[in-house]
Coordinates of C-alpha atoms in Angstrom, one line a residue:
M560 CA -43.4 139.7 54.4
A561 CA -41.3 136.4 54.3
K562 CA -41.6 136.8 50.5
A563 CA -40.2 140.3 50.6
K564 CA -37.5 139.6 52.8
K565 CA -36.2 137.4 50.3
I566 CA -36.6 140.0 47.4
T567 CA -34.7 142.3 49.4
A568 CA -31.8 139.7 50.5
A569 CA -31.4 139.0 47.0
L570 CA -31.0 142.5 45.9
T571 CA -28.7 143.3 48.7
A572 CA -26.8 140.3 47.1
A573 CA -27.0 141.4 44.1
L574 CA -25.9 144.9 44.8
L575 CA -22.5 143.5 46.5
C576 CA -22.0 141.3 43.8
T577 CA -21.8 144.0 41.3
A578 CA -19.8 146.3 43.7
S579 CA -17.4 143.5 44.1
L580 CA -14.1 143.6 41.6
T581 CA -15.0 139.9 40.1
S582 CA -18.6 138.2 39.0
C583 CA -19.6 137.1 42.0
S584 CA -21.2 134.2 40.8
D585 CA -18.0 133.1 38.6
T586 CA -14.8 134.3 40.3
S587 CA -15.3 136.1 43.7
Y588 CA -14.2 132.4 44.8
V589 CA -11.4 130.0 44.0
M590 CA -12.6 126.9 45.3
T591 CA -15.3 125.3 47.1
V592 CA -14.8 122.9 50.3
G593 CA -18.2 121.1 51.0
D594 CA -20.7 124.0 51.2
S595 CA -18.1 126.6 51.9
K596 CA -16.4 128.8 49.6
I597 CA -12.7 130.0 49.8
N598 CA -12.4 133.5 48.5
A599 CA -10.3 134.2 45.4
G600 CA -8.6 136.8 48.0
I601 CA -6.5 134.2 49.4
Y602 CA -5.8 132.3 46.7
I603 CA -3.9 136.2 44.7
Y604 CA -2.7 136.9 48.0
N605 CA -0.5 133.3 47.9
E606 CA 0.4 133.9 44.5
L607 CA 1.5 137.3 45.1
T608 CA 3.6 136.6 48.3
E609 CA 5.2 133.7 46.7
M610 CA 5.8 135.8 43.6
S611 CA 7.7 138.8 45.5
Y612 CA 9.8 135.6 47.2
Q613 CA 10.9 133.9 44.0
M614 CA 11.6 137.8 42.3
T615 CA 13.5 138.6 45.5
M616 CA 15.7 135.3 45.1
M617 CA 16.0 135.8 41.7
Y618 CA 17.6 139.1 42.2
Y619 CA 20.3 138.0 45.3
Q620 CA 21.0 134.7 44.1
K621 CA 21.3 135.6 40.1
G622 CA 21.0 139.4 39.8
I623 CA 17.6 139.3 37.4
K624 CA 15.8 142.2 37.3
K625 CA 13.3 141.5 35.1
D626 CA 12.3 139.0 32.4
Y627 CA 11.0 137.3 35.4
F628 CA 8.5 135.1 33.2
D629 CA 11.2 133.9 31.1
Q630 CA 12.6 132.1 34.1
K631 CA 12.0 128.5 35.6
I632 CA 11.5 127.4 39.1
D633 CA 11.5 124.0 40.2
G634 CA 11.6 122.7 36.4
K635 CA 8.7 124.8 36.1
A636 CA 8.0 128.1 33.8
F637 CA 7.6 130.5 36.3
D638 CA 3.9 131.4 35.9
E639 CA 3.0 127.5 35.9
Y640 CA 4.9 127.2 39.3
L641 CA 3.4 130.1 40.8
S642 CA -0.2 129.2 40.0
D643 CA 0.3 125.3 41.1
Y644 CA 1.9 127.0 44.4
A645 CA -1.2 129.0 45.0
L646 CA -3.5 126.6 44.3
T647 CA -1.6 123.9 46.7
A648 CA -1.5 126.7 49.4
T649 CA -4.7 127.6 49.3
K650 CA -6.1 124.2 49.5
E651 CA -3.7 123.2 52.5
Y652 CA -5.4 126.7 54.4
A653 CA -9.1 124.5 53.9
A654 CA -7.5 121.8 55.2
V655 CA -5.7 123.8 58.3
V656 CA -8.7 125.6 59.1
D657 CA -10.8 122.1 58.9
K658 CA -8.5 120.2 61.2
F659 CA -7.9 122.9 63.5
N660 CA -12.0 123.1 64.1
E661 CA -12.2 119.4 64.1
L662 CA -10.0 119.1 66.8
G663 CA -11.6 122.5 68.6
L664 CA -8.5 124.0 69.0
T665 CA -9.2 128.0 69.2
L666 CA -6.3 130.9 68.6
S667 CA -6.0 132.9 71.7
D668 CA -7.0 136.4 72.5
E669 CA -2.9 137.3 72.2
D670 CA -2.9 135.6 69.1
I671 CA -6.1 137.5 68.0
K672 CA -4.6 140.9 69.1
S673 CA -1.4 140.1 66.8
I674 CA -3.1 139.6 64.0
N675 CA -5.5 142.4 64.1
N676 CA -2.2 144.6 64.7
S677 CA -0.9 143.0 61.3
I678 CA -3.6 143.6 59.2
S679 CA -4.0 147.2 60.7
S680 CA -0.3 148.2 60.0
T681 CA -0.2 146.2 56.4
W682 CA -3.1 148.1 55.4
D683 CA -2.0 151.5 56.6
S684 CA 1.1 150.8 54.2
Q685 CA -0.7 148.7 51.3
G686 CA -4.1 148.5 51.7
E687 CA -4.5 150.1 48.4
F688 CA -2.2 148.2 46.8
Y689 CA -3.9 145.0 47.8
E690 CA -7.1 146.0 46.8
S691 CA -5.9 146.9 43.3
E692 CA -5.1 142.8 43.1
G693 CA -8.3 142.4 44.3
I694 CA -7.4 141.2 47.5
S695 CA -9.7 142.2 50.6
K696 CA -8.6 143.1 54.3
E697 CA -11.0 140.2 55.2
S698 CA -8.7 138.2 52.7
V699 CA -5.6 139.0 54.6
K700 CA -7.1 138.3 57.8
L701 CA -8.1 134.9 57.2
A702 CA -4.8 134.2 55.6
L703 CA -3.2 135.0 58.5
K704 CA -5.3 133.5 60.6
G705 CA -4.6 130.1 58.6
S706 CA -0.9 130.6 59.0
K707 CA -1.1 130.8 62.6
M708 CA -3.6 127.9 62.9
R709 CA -1.0 125.8 60.9
E710 CA 1.7 126.8 63.5
E711 CA -0.6 125.5 66.5
L712 CA -1.7 122.3 64.5
F713 CA 2.4 121.6 64.5
D714 CA 2.8 122.3 68.2
H715 CA -0.5 120.2 68.6
Y716 CA 1.2 117.3 67.3
Y717 CA 5.0 117.8 68.2
A718 CA 5.7 120.3 70.7
E719 CA 6.1 119.2 74.6
G720 CA 2.8 117.5 75.6
G721 CA 1.4 117.1 72.1
E722 CA 0.1 113.6 70.5
E723 CA 3.2 112.9 68.9
A724 CA 5.8 115.0 71.2
V725 CA 10.0 114.8 70.5
S726 CA 11.2 113.7 73.3
D727 CA 14.7 115.6 74.7
D728 CA 16.7 112.5 73.8
E729 CA 15.3 112.1 70.3
M730 CA 15.9 115.6 69.5
V731 CA 19.9 115.2 70.9
K732 CA 20.0 112.0 68.7
Y733 CA 19.1 114.2 65.5
L734 CA 21.4 116.5 66.4
D735 CA 24.4 113.7 66.7
D736 CA 23.0 112.3 63.4
N737 CA 22.7 115.4 60.9
Y738 CA 24.7 118.4 62.6
L739 CA 28.2 119.9 61.9
R740 CA 30.3 122.3 64.2
Y741 CA 32.8 124.2 63.1
K742 CA 35.0 127.1 62.9
S743 CA 36.6 128.7 60.0
I744 CA 38.7 131.4 58.6
S745 CA 38.9 132.5 55.2
F746 CA 41.6 134.6 53.0
A747 CA 39.7 136.0 50.3
K748 CA 40.7 135.3 46.6
T749 CA 41.4 138.2 43.8
K750 CA 39.5 138.2 40.5
A751 CA 41.5 140.0 37.5
S752 CA 39.9 143.0 37.0
T753 CA 38.0 143.4 33.1
D754 CA 38.8 145.7 30.5
S755 CA 35.6 147.4 28.2
S756 CA 35.6 144.0 26.2
S757 CA 34.7 142.0 29.7
S758 CA 38.1 140.2 29.4
A759 CA 41.1 140.3 31.7
T760 CA 44.0 142.2 31.0
D761 CA 47.3 140.7 31.7
S762 CA 48.6 143.1 33.9
S763 CA 45.6 142.8 36.1
T764 CA 45.7 138.8 35.5
D765 CA 49.4 138.8 37.0
S766 CA 48.3 141.4 39.7
A767 CA 45.5 138.8 40.8
A768 CA 47.6 136.0 40.9
A769 CA 50.4 137.8 42.9
A770 CA 47.6 138.4 45.3
N771 CA 46.5 135.4 45.4
E772 CA 49.9 133.7 46.1
E773 CA 50.1 136.2 49.0
A774 CA 46.8 135.1 50.3
K775 CA 47.6 131.3 50.1
A776 CA 50.9 132.3 51.9
K777 CA 49.2 134.1 54.5
R778 CA 46.4 131.6 55.0
D779 CA 49.4 128.5 55.2
E780 CA 51.1 131.0 57.9
F781 CA 48.0 130.7 60.0
L782 CA 47.5 127.0 59.2
E783 CA 51.1 126.6 60.7
K784 CA 50.2 128.1 64.2
A785 CA 46.9 126.6 64.1
Q786 CA 48.5 123.0 64.2
G787 CA 48.0 121.0 67.3
V788 CA 45.5 123.4 68.4
S789 CA 42.2 122.3 70.0
F790 CA 39.0 123.1 68.9
D791 CA 38.1 125.5 71.7
D792 CA 41.7 127.2 71.6
F793 CA 41.3 127.8 67.9
D794 CA 39.4 130.9 68.8
S795 CA 42.9 132.3 69.6
I796 CA 44.0 132.0 66.3
I797 CA 40.5 133.6 65.3
D798 CA 41.3 136.6 67.5
E799 CA 44.8 137.3 66.1
Y800 CA 43.6 136.8 62.5
N801 CA 40.9 139.4 63.4
D802 CA 43.8 141.7 65.0
Y803 CA 45.8 140.9 61.5
V804 CA 42.8 142.0 59.1
A805 CA 42.0 145.2 61.4
S806 CA 45.5 146.1 60.8
K807 CA 45.6 145.6 57.3
K808 CA 42.6 147.5 57.2
A809 CA 44.1 150.8 58.9
K810 CA 47.2 150.7 57.1
D811 CA 45.4 150.5 53.6
S812 CA 43.4 153.0 54.7
S813 CA 46.4 155.3 55.5
S814 CA 48.1 154.2 52.5
A815 CA 45.2 155.3 50.1
A816 CA 45.2 158.6 51.9
D817 CA 48.7 159.0 51.4
S818 CA 48.1 158.2 47.7
D819 CA 45.7 160.9 47.4
S820 CA 47.4 163.8 49.2
S821 CA 50.1 162.8 47.1
A822 CA 48.3 162.9 44.1
S823 CA 46.8 166.2 44.6
D824 CA 50.3 167.9 45.8
S825 CA 51.5 167.1 42.8
S826 CA 49.0 168.0 40.1
T827 CA 46.6 170.8 39.5
A828 CA 42.9 170.1 38.9
S829 CA 43.0 170.2 35.6
D830 CA 45.8 167.5 35.2
D831 CA 44.5 165.3 37.7
T832 CA 43.3 162.6 35.4
S833 CA 42.8 159.6 38.3
S834 CA 40.7 159.4 41.0
V835 CA 40.4 156.9 44.2
S836 CA 38.0 154.6 42.2
D837 CA 40.7 154.3 39.5
I838 CA 43.0 152.7 42.3
D839 CA 42.4 149.1 42.5
T840 CA 42.4 148.9 46.3
S841 CA 40.6 145.4 46.1
S842 CA 43.1 143.5 44.2
T843 CA 45.2 142.3 47.2
A844 CA 45.1 139.6 49.3
S845 CA 45.7 142.4 52.1
D846 CA 42.3 144.5 51.6
D847 CA 40.5 140.9 52.8
T848 CA 38.3 143.0 55.7
S849 CA 36.2 140.4 56.4
S850 CA 35.9 139.2 60.3
V851 CA 35.7 135.4 61.2
S852 CA 31.6 135.9 61.1
D853 CA 31.8 137.0 57.6
S854 CA 34.0 134.5 56.4
T855 CA 31.8 131.9 56.5
A856 CA 28.8 134.2 55.0
D857 CA 28.1 131.9 52.4
S858 CA 26.8 129.4 55.1
S859 CA 24.1 131.7 56.2
S860 CA 20.8 129.6 54.9
A861 CA 17.7 128.6 56.5
L862 CA 19.8 126.0 57.8
D863 CA 22.2 127.9 59.4
S864 CA 21.6 127.8 63.4
D865 CA 24.0 129.8 64.9
S866 CA 24.6 131.2 68.0
S867 CA 24.5 134.6 69.0
T868 CA 25.7 136.9 72.1
D869 CA 22.5 137.8 74.6
S870 CA 22.6 141.7 74.4
S871 CA 20.7 141.5 77.6
S872 CA 23.6 139.6 79.3
S873 CA 27.3 140.9 79.9
E874 CA 28.5 137.6 79.5
P875 CA 30.5 136.7 76.2
D876 CA 29.1 134.3 74.0
P877 CA 31.3 131.0 74.5
Y878 CA 30.4 129.8 70.6
A879 CA 30.7 133.3 68.6
N880 CA 33.3 131.6 66.4
E881 CA 31.2 128.7 65.6
K882 CA 28.9 127.3 63.2
M883 CA 26.2 124.7 63.9
M884 CA 24.7 123.6 60.2
N885 CA 22.5 120.6 59.5
Y886 CA 24.1 119.3 56.9
G887 CA 22.2 116.1 56.9
A888 CA 19.0 117.8 56.0
M889 CA 20.6 119.2 52.7
D890 CA 19.1 117.7 49.6
D891 CA 21.7 117.4 46.7
S892 CA 21.4 121.0 45.1
Q893 CA 22.0 122.5 48.4
K894 CA 25.5 120.3 48.5
D895 CA 26.4 121.6 45.4
T896 CA 26.3 125.3 46.5
V897 CA 29.9 126.9 48.1
N898 CA 28.8 126.3 51.9
G899 CA 27.6 122.7 50.8
K900 CA 30.6 122.0 49.2
I901 CA 32.7 123.6 52.6
L902 CA 30.3 121.3 54.8
K903 CA 31.2 118.3 52.9
E904 CA 35.3 118.8 53.5
V905 CA 34.2 119.5 57.0
S906 CA 32.0 116.1 57.4
G907 CA 34.6 114.3 56.4
M908 CA 37.5 115.7 58.7
S909 CA 38.7 114.5 61.9
T910 CA 37.9 116.7 65.0
D911 CA 40.3 119.1 66.7
V912 CA 42.6 119.4 63.3
A913 CA 42.8 122.5 61.7
T914 CA 42.6 121.8 58.0
A915 CA 43.4 123.6 54.8
Y916 CA 40.6 124.1 52.1
E917 CA 39.7 126.3 48.9
D918 CA 37.2 127.3 46.5
D919 CA 36.8 130.0 43.7
N920 CA 36.1 132.3 46.7
A921 CA 39.0 131.9 48.6
Y922 CA 42.1 130.1 50.9
Y923 CA 40.0 128.8 54.0
I924 CA 41.4 127.1 57.4
L925 CA 38.8 124.6 58.5
I926 CA 38.2 123.0 62.1
K927 CA 35.7 120.6 63.0
G928 CA 34.2 120.2 66.7
D929 CA 32.7 117.4 68.7
I930 CA 29.0 117.7 68.2
K931 CA 28.9 116.0 71.4
G932 CA 30.0 118.8 73.2
R933 CA 27.6 120.8 72.8
D934 CA 24.4 118.7 71.7
T935 CA 22.1 118.7 75.0
E936 CA 22.7 122.6 75.3
Y937 CA 21.9 123.5 72.0
A938 CA 18.8 121.2 71.5
K939 CA 17.4 123.2 74.6
D940 CA 18.5 126.6 73.2
K941 CA 17.1 125.9 69.6
H942 CA 14.2 123.6 70.6
E943 CA 11.5 125.1 68.4
D944 CA 13.9 125.7 65.3
I945 CA 15.1 121.9 65.5
L946 CA 11.7 120.7 66.1
K947 CA 10.9 122.0 62.6
E948 CA 13.9 120.9 61.2
M949 CA 12.8 117.2 62.3
K950 CA 8.9 117.1 62.2
S951 CA 8.2 119.7 59.0
D952 CA 8.7 116.9 56.4
E953 CA 6.2 114.4 58.6
F954 CA 3.6 117.2 59.2
Q955 CA 3.4 118.1 55.5
K956 CA 2.5 114.3 55.2
K957 CA -0.3 114.9 57.3
L958 CA -1.3 118.1 55.7
T959 CA -1.5 116.7 52.5
S960 CA -3.6 113.8 53.3
W961 CA -6.4 116.3 55.2
V962 CA -6.2 117.9 51.5
E963 CA -7.0 114.6 49.9
K964 CA -10.0 113.9 52.1
L965 CA -11.8 117.4 51.6
D966 CA -14.5 117.6 48.8
I967 CA -12.7 120.2 47.1
K968 CA -14.0 121.6 43.9
V969 CA -11.9 124.1 41.8
N970 CA -13.4 127.3 40.5
N971 CA -11.3 127.2 37.1
K972 CA -12.8 130.1 36.0
A973 CA -11.2 132.2 38.7
I974 CA -8.2 130.2 38.1
K975 CA -7.8 131.2 34.9
R976 CA -8.9 134.9 35.6
Y977 CA -6.1 135.6 38.3
T978 CA -3.1 134.2 36.5
P979 CA 0.5 135.1 37.9
K980 CA 1.0 137.5 34.7
V981 CA -2.2 139.3 35.5
V982 CA -1.1 139.7 39.3
Y983 CA 2.3 140.8 38.5
D984 CA 1.2 143.5 35.8
K985 CA -1.3 145.0 38.3
Q986 CA 1.6 145.4 40.7
T987 CA 3.8 147.0 38.0
E988 CA 0.8 149.3 37.2
Y989 CA 0.0 150.3 40.6
Y990 CA 3.5 151.2 41.6
S991 CA 4.2 152.8 38.1
K992 CA 1.3 155.4 38.6
N993 CA 2.3 155.7 42.8
K994 CA 5.7 155.7 42.5
N995 CA 5.9 159.5 43.0
S996 CA 3.3 159.5 45.7

């Protein structure tokens, strides 16, 4: 009887292996941790998720829409970077689960419900795609549970009541040591338009130069008004600037409408060789329609922890015009960006002194505020975000040490099978087949 049960179990396992997308004995798992196997689907999920993120960043930062595998990330070839990332992320998943269980932690019923709802929604819209990649519903669920466990472990150490909890005083000191508080106004620069050979014409160069002179003069006009104005009172300058922008926008729209009307009145449809698109309405400084919040659009990053008005409250946000930025946490590459250079300028400024600044994009007025005037309140409002900024690197070191202590054996056959190029090609094939469905 026992022998018959063993034979039945063996046959069942064999059937499951045959039905799977990969060879059960070779590539259904990507690594072992002690006696446990980690699904290959978790590895592929990590690979696919990071691939999608990096491709999105390539498009928005560099305009790259193809030839992704010709690019480099952190000095590595795209496919090498993705393979390394996915393997590291999967090892960290294993370490998180192991440590979470070792500490006797559990996910709440609410967490489980949220994960299940997310899985249900994802599978309704993308389940077929994930399965085409060899990612099962269970693998995605395990990956999401792992992410939540990671958050819980972080809180176990650093949140209030945690083993290494961060005090309010420590958080305020971190803000004082690393953050910059400032407001700004910008006047966009105009670039000369180009002809079909991608070279600027003399007339467009002259026009751009004239527009930039006008923008600079207007910046200097507002700068003069801001002399002697405190950081808090600088809001009045911003209000005046916004009124100026709105007025200019209305005037330019009216002028464009009059121009269109005049053109149609003085020519027949067959003789009309111009269109609104032919009129360069973006080549003058007066067409700068950005609001003060748009004027620092380049400063929106992971480190940007701006205040926002609570829509449920009728009280205006007293900090709506200012930025709080973690300049101290920026690395050299971040400091070399447009926003990083602005923050470098701010870091060297005296408080309550409106200062002129310019780069290739715009002419600015910057004014620095005293971080101590807001640190305690900001630490309370943005507690979780700041806690992550303070302790993410330290937590990562813990996680790396947990990985090193595990008995991990990588299944290289699976790694070689589920390469980034294979994952990408399957994605391309799937969406090509289903683009009209």
